[in-house]
PDB file of C-alpha atoms in Angstrom:
ATOM      1  CA  MET A1491       5.321 -24.854 -82.026  1.00  0.00           C
ATOM      2  CA  ILE A1492       2.591 -26.136 -84.347  1.00  0.00           C
ATOM      3  CA  THR A1493       1.359 -29.699 -84.170  1.00  0.00           C
ATOM      4  CA  SER A1494      -0.657 -31.967 -86.430  1.00  0.00           C
ATOM      5  CA  PRO A1495      -1.493 -35.650 -86.072  1.00  0.00           C
ATOM      6  CA  ARG A1496       1.914 -36.847 -87.337  1.00  0.00           C
ATOM      7  CA  LEU A1497       4.075 -33.722 -87.267  1.00  0.00           C
ATOM      8  CA  VAL A1498       5.587 -30.949 -85.195  1.00  0.00           C
ATOM      9  CA  LEU A1499       6.537 -27.660 -86.847  1.00  0.00           C
ATOM     10  CA  ARG A1500       8.998 -25.651 -84.785  1.00  0.00           C
ATOM     11  CA  GLU A1501      11.312 -22.709 -85.225  1.00  0.00           C
ATOM     12  CA  LEU A1502      14.653 -23.485 -86.807  1.00  0.00           C
ATOM     13  CA  THR A1503      17.744 -23.013 -84.629  1.00  0.00           C
ATOM     14  CA  ILE A1504      21.413 -23.021 -85.543  1.00  0.00           C
ATOM     15  CA  ALA A1505      21.526 -26.623 -84.260  1.00  0.00           C
ATOM     16  CA  ASP A1506      19.468 -27.491 -87.369  1.00  0.00           C
ATOM     17  CA  ALA A1507      22.266 -26.325 -89.682  1.00  0.00           C
ATOM     18  CA  PRO A1508      23.325 -29.867 -90.753  1.00  0.00           C
ATOM     19  CA  PHE A1509      19.758 -30.610 -91.867  1.00  0.00           C
ATOM     20  CA  ILE A1510      19.433 -27.248 -93.664  1.00  0.00           C
ATOM     21  CA  LEU A1511      22.754 -27.868 -95.422  1.00  0.00           C
ATOM     22  CA  GLU A1512      21.448 -31.215 -96.709  1.00  0.00           C
ATOM     23  CA  LEU A1513      18.025 -29.878 -97.728  1.00  0.00           C
ATOM     24  CA  LEU A1514      19.271 -26.760 -99.515  1.00  0.00           C
ATOM     25  CA  ASN A1515      21.701 -28.872-101.538  1.00  0.00           C
ATOM     26  CA  ASP A1516      19.110 -31.400-102.709  1.00  0.00           C
ATOM     27  CA  ALA A1517      18.959 -31.471-106.522  1.00  0.00           C
ATOM     28  CA  ASP A1518      15.197 -30.806-106.568  1.00  0.00           C
ATOM     29  CA  PHE A1519      15.619 -27.852-104.192  1.00  0.00           C
ATOM     30  CA  HIS A1520      18.094 -26.354-106.678  1.00  0.00           C
ATOM     31  CA  ARG A1521      15.824 -27.163-109.632  1.00  0.00           C
ATOM     32  CA  TYR A1522      12.521 -25.900-108.262  1.00  0.00           C
ATOM     33  CA  ILE A1523      13.432 -23.374-105.564  1.00  0.00           C
ATOM     34  CA  GLY A1524      16.954 -22.253-106.376  1.00  0.00           C
ATOM     35  CA  ASP A1525      20.567 -22.636-105.370  1.00  0.00           C
ATOM     36  CA  ARG A1526      21.045 -20.541-102.238  1.00  0.00           C
ATOM     37  CA  GLY A1527      24.833 -21.020-102.352  1.00  0.00           C
ATOM     38  CA  ILE A1528      24.867 -22.729 -98.948  1.00  0.00           C
ATOM     39  CA  ARG A1529      27.852 -25.128 -98.929  1.00  0.00           C
ATOM     40  CA  THR A1530      29.120 -25.161 -95.344  1.00  0.00           C
ATOM     41  CA  LEU A1531      27.650 -25.577 -91.861  1.00  0.00           C
ATOM     42  CA  GLU A1532      28.607 -21.969 -91.117  1.00  0.00           C
ATOM     43  CA  GLN A1533      26.666 -20.770 -94.168  1.00  0.00           C
ATOM     44  CA  ALA A1534      23.685 -22.900 -93.123  1.00  0.00           C
ATOM     45  CA  GLN A1535      23.777 -21.330 -89.648  1.00  0.00           C
ATOM     46  CA  GLU A1536      23.893 -17.861 -91.193  1.00  0.00           C
ATOM     47  CA  TYR A1537      20.983 -18.772 -93.504  1.00  0.00           C
ATOM     48  CA  ILE A1538      18.890 -19.701 -90.446  1.00  0.00           C
ATOM     49  CA  GLN A1539      19.901 -16.552 -88.537  1.00  0.00           C
ATOM     50  CA  GLN A1540      19.388 -14.157 -91.479  1.00  0.00           C
ATOM     51  CA  GLY A1541      16.257 -15.785 -92.922  1.00  0.00           C
ATOM     52  CA  PRO A1542      13.857 -17.754 -90.729  1.00  0.00           C
ATOM     53  CA  ALA A1543      14.988 -16.222 -87.408  1.00  0.00           C
ATOM     54  CA  VAL A1544      14.515 -12.682 -88.753  1.00  0.00           C
ATOM     55  CA  SER A1545      11.090 -13.633 -90.112  1.00  0.00           C
ATOM     56  CA  TYR A1546       9.981 -15.058 -86.738  1.00  0.00           C
ATOM     57  CA  ALA A1547      11.011 -11.828 -84.996  1.00  0.00           C
ATOM     58  CA  ARG A1548       9.576  -9.469 -87.618  1.00  0.00           C
ATOM     59  CA  HIS A1549       6.370 -11.244 -88.659  1.00  0.00           C
ATOM     60  CA  GLY A1550       5.661 -13.872 -85.999  1.00  0.00           C
ATOM     61  CA  HIS A1551       5.997 -16.676 -88.544  1.00  0.00           C
ATOM     62  CA  GLY A1552       8.355 -18.097 -91.158  1.00  0.00           C
ATOM     63  CA  LEU A1553       9.707 -21.378 -92.411  1.00  0.00           C
ATOM     64  CA  TYR A1554       9.625 -24.013 -89.679  1.00  0.00           C
ATOM     65  CA  LEU A1555      11.435 -27.304 -89.303  1.00  0.00           C
ATOM     66  CA  VAL A1556       9.001 -30.182 -89.867  1.00  0.00           C
ATOM     67  CA  GLU A1557       9.658 -33.134 -87.568  1.00  0.00           C
ATOM     68  CA  ARG A1558       7.879 -36.469 -87.432  1.00  0.00           C
ATOM     69  CA  ARG A1559       6.262 -36.881 -84.026  1.00  0.00           C
ATOM     70  CA  GLU A1560       6.923 -40.607 -83.660  1.00  0.00           C
ATOM     71  CA  ASP A1561      10.708 -40.396 -83.926  1.00  0.00           C
ATOM     72  CA  GLY A1562      11.728 -36.731 -84.212  1.00  0.00           C
ATOM     73  CA  ALA A1563      13.103 -37.206 -87.737  1.00  0.00           C
ATOM     74  CA  SER A1564      13.677 -33.922 -89.593  1.00  0.00           C
ATOM     75  CA  LEU A1565      11.613 -34.201 -92.775  1.00  0.00           C
ATOM     76  CA  GLY A1566      11.622 -30.740 -94.320  1.00  0.00           C
ATOM     77  CA  ILE A1567      10.645 -27.118 -93.854  1.00  0.00           C
ATOM     78  CA  CYS A1568       7.249 -25.475 -94.195  1.00  0.00           C
ATOM     79  CA  GLY A1569       5.635 -22.209 -93.244  1.00  0.00           C
ATOM     80  CA  LEU A1570       4.268 -18.839 -94.226  1.00  0.00           C
ATOM     81  CA  ILE A1571       6.626 -16.305 -95.752  1.00  0.00           C
ATOM     82  CA  LYS A1572       6.043 -12.545 -96.004  1.00  0.00           C
ATOM     83  CA  ARG A1573       7.824 -11.141 -99.044  1.00  0.00           C
ATOM     84  CA  ASP A1574       7.937  -7.437 -99.898  1.00  0.00           C
ATOM     85  CA  SER A1575       7.278  -8.282-103.547  1.00  0.00           C
ATOM     86  CA  LEU A1576       4.008 -10.177-102.911  1.00  0.00           C
ATOM     87  CA  PRO A1577       0.659  -8.813-101.681  1.00  0.00           C
ATOM     88  CA  ARG A1578       0.267 -11.343 -98.843  1.00  0.00           C
ATOM     89  CA  GLU A1579       1.909 -14.303 -97.152  1.00  0.00           C
ATOM     90  CA  ASP A1580       2.780 -17.285 -99.278  1.00  0.00           C
ATOM     91  CA  ILE A1581       3.002 -20.901 -98.207  1.00  0.00           C
ATOM     92  CA  GLY A1582       6.400 -22.472 -98.763  1.00  0.00           C
ATOM     93  CA  TYR A1583       7.753 -25.952 -98.212  1.00  0.00           C
ATOM     94  CA  ALA A1584      10.574 -28.313 -99.145  1.00  0.00           C
ATOM     95  CA  PHE A1585      11.143 -31.901 -98.049  1.00  0.00           C
ATOM     96  CA  LEU A1586      14.011 -34.345 -98.361  1.00  0.00           C
ATOM     97  CA  PRO A1587      13.437 -36.967-101.109  1.00  0.00           C
ATOM     98  CA  LEU A1588      12.933 -39.791 -98.596  1.00  0.00           C
ATOM     99  CA  TYR A1589       9.899 -38.045 -97.109  1.00  0.00           C
ATOM    100  CA  ARG A1590       8.097 -36.987-100.287  1.00  0.00           C
ATOM    101  CA  GLY A1591       4.918 -38.771-101.329  1.00  0.00           C
ATOM    102  CA  HIS A1592       3.797 -39.619 -97.783  1.00  0.00           C
ATOM    103  CA  GLY A1593       1.378 -36.722 -97.265  1.00  0.00           C
ATOM    104  CA  TYR A1594       3.737 -34.855 -94.929  1.00  0.00           C
ATOM    105  CA  ALA A1595       3.871 -31.684 -97.051  1.00  0.00           C
ATOM    106  CA  ILE A1596       0.094 -31.264 -97.261  1.00  0.00           C
ATOM    107  CA  GLU A1597      -0.288 -31.979 -93.543  1.00  0.00           C
ATOM    108  CA  ALA A1598       2.446 -29.472 -92.658  1.00  0.00           C
ATOM    109  CA  ALA A1599       1.056 -26.819 -95.023  1.00  0.00           C
ATOM    110  CA  GLN A1600      -2.475 -27.201 -93.640  1.00  0.00           C
ATOM    111  CA  ALA A1601      -1.112 -26.861 -90.098  1.00  0.00           C
ATOM    112  CA  ALA A1602       0.953 -23.754 -90.978  1.00  0.00           C
ATOM    113  CA  ILE A1603      -2.006 -22.098 -92.707  1.00  0.00           C
ATOM    114  CA  ALA A1604      -4.329 -22.911 -89.788  1.00  0.00           C
ATOM    115  CA  ASP A1605      -1.790 -21.434 -87.349  1.00  0.00           C
ATOM    116  CA  GLY A1606      -1.483 -18.285 -89.448  1.00  0.00           C
ATOM    117  CA  LYS A1607      -5.243 -17.911 -89.483  1.00  0.00           C
ATOM    118  CA  SER A1608      -5.913 -18.616 -85.791  1.00  0.00           C
ATOM    119  CA  ARG A1609      -2.828 -17.032 -84.187  1.00  0.00           C
ATOM    120  CA  LEU A1610      -2.068 -14.164 -86.568  1.00  0.00           C
ATOM    121  CA  GLY A1611      -5.350 -13.476 -88.354  1.00  0.00           C
ATOM    122  CA  ILE A1612      -3.934 -14.238 -91.796  1.00  0.00           C
ATOM    123  CA  GLY A1613      -7.077 -14.812 -93.838  1.00  0.00           C
ATOM    124  CA  GLN A1614      -5.760 -15.815 -97.237  1.00  0.00           C
ATOM    125  CA  VAL A1615      -2.448 -17.125 -98.489  1.00  0.00           C
ATOM    126  CA  ILE A1616      -0.930 -17.374-101.926  1.00  0.00           C
ATOM    127  CA  ALA A1617       1.880 -19.493-103.337  1.00  0.00           C
ATOM    128  CA  ILE A1618       4.611 -19.183-105.905  1.00  0.00           C
ATOM    129  CA  VAL A1619       6.019 -22.143-107.776  1.00  0.00           C
ATOM    130  CA  THR A1620       8.424 -22.797-110.608  1.00  0.00           C
ATOM    131  CA  PRO A1621       6.432 -23.410-113.795  1.00  0.00           C
ATOM    132  CA  GLY A1622       6.543 -27.126-114.556  1.00  0.00           C
ATOM    133  CA  ASN A1623       6.676 -28.240-110.923  1.00  0.00           C
ATOM    134  CA  GLU A1624       3.426 -30.156-111.362  1.00  0.00           C
ATOM    135  CA  ARG A1625       3.793 -32.127-108.135  1.00  0.00           C
ATOM    136  CA  SER A1626       3.869 -28.930-106.107  1.00  0.00           C
ATOM    137  CA  ILE A1627       1.077 -27.363-108.158  1.00  0.00           C
ATOM    138  CA  GLY A1628      -1.045 -30.452-107.403  1.00  0.00           C
ATOM    139  CA  LEU A1629      -0.376 -30.122-103.676  1.00  0.00           C
ATOM    140  CA  LEU A1630      -1.309 -26.439-103.770  1.00  0.00           C
ATOM    141  CA  ALA A1631      -4.545 -27.313-105.569  1.00  0.00           C
ATOM    142  CA  LYS A1632      -5.423 -29.586-102.623  1.00  0.00           C
ATOM    143  CA  LEU A1633      -4.985 -26.495-100.419  1.00  0.00           C
ATOM    144  CA  GLY A1634      -7.524 -24.634-102.573  1.00  0.00           C
ATOM    145  CA  LEU A1635      -5.061 -22.573-104.591  1.00  0.00           C
ATOM    146  CA  VAL A1636      -5.428 -22.141-108.356  1.00  0.00           C
ATOM    147  CA  ARG A1637      -3.099 -20.883-111.070  1.00  0.00           C
ATOM    148  CA  SER A1638      -3.358 -17.116-111.439  1.00  0.00           C
ATOM    149  CA  ARG A1639      -0.517 -15.555-113.438  1.00  0.00           C
ATOM    150  CA  LEU A1640       3.243 -15.375-113.898  1.00  0.00           C
ATOM    151  CA  VAL A1641       5.157 -12.979-111.639  1.00  0.00           C
ATOM    152  CA  LYS A1642       8.754 -11.941-111.001  1.00  0.00           C
ATOM    153  CA  LEU A1643       9.915 -11.472-107.419  1.00  0.00           C
ATOM    154  CA  SER A1644      12.583  -9.041-108.643  1.00  0.00           C
ATOM    155  CA  GLU A1645      13.753  -7.488-111.912  1.00  0.00           C
ATOM    156  CA  ASP A1646      16.432 -10.138-112.528  1.00  0.00           C
ATOM    157  CA  ALA A1647      14.463 -13.138-111.219  1.00  0.00           C
ATOM    158  CA  ASP A1648      12.947 -15.905-113.316  1.00  0.00           C
ATOM    159  CA  GLU A1649       9.191 -15.923-113.651  1.00  0.00           C
ATOM    160  CA  CYS A1650       7.188 -17.867-111.067  1.00  0.00           C
ATOM    161  CA  LEU A1651       3.645 -19.088-111.272  1.00  0.00           C
ATOM    162  CA  LEU A1652       1.438 -17.338-108.718  1.00  0.00           C
ATOM    163  CA  LEU A1653      -1.400 -19.360-107.223  1.00  0.00           C
ATOM    164  CA  GLU A1654      -4.251 -17.792-105.285  1.00  0.00           C
ATOM    165  CA  GLN A1655      -7.281 -19.068-103.432  1.00  0.00           C
ATOM    166  CA  ALA A1656     -10.235 -19.577-105.714  1.00  0.00           C
ATOM    167  CA  VAL A1657     -12.950 -16.957-105.282  1.00  0.00           C
TER     168      VAL A1657
END
């Protein structure tokens, strides 16, 4: 569990499937991250078991559920992701529309990066973002990441903008 002044980041469990189903079907999630084809609670449970849970076991980190400390509300997901197609961990996040614009994403991302550094020795992170997602690019700039180049995560994938820490 990772904590910050307003938030708790914790591992996702299958009990979080209703939240994941809602988040992964948000229009902006589809637009900027992609349609994962998750349409049922069973598919959401499988997504958690085959994605975040595997990442926790394999790498010691992954996408975490972001909860508000004051009331336990599930706001979004955030964490470090290790992808075979990228040279180091990238910071990822997604929040429900109601919780955007309140500083939760930056607070969660800073907490996840700090945890990666202190607990796992991850010195630098990168990020990938859909070109045109200026809101996310602005948040990443606040984390010290700058536009680097366009990359493809796989042969048939769309191009993403890669952001790296300024040198």
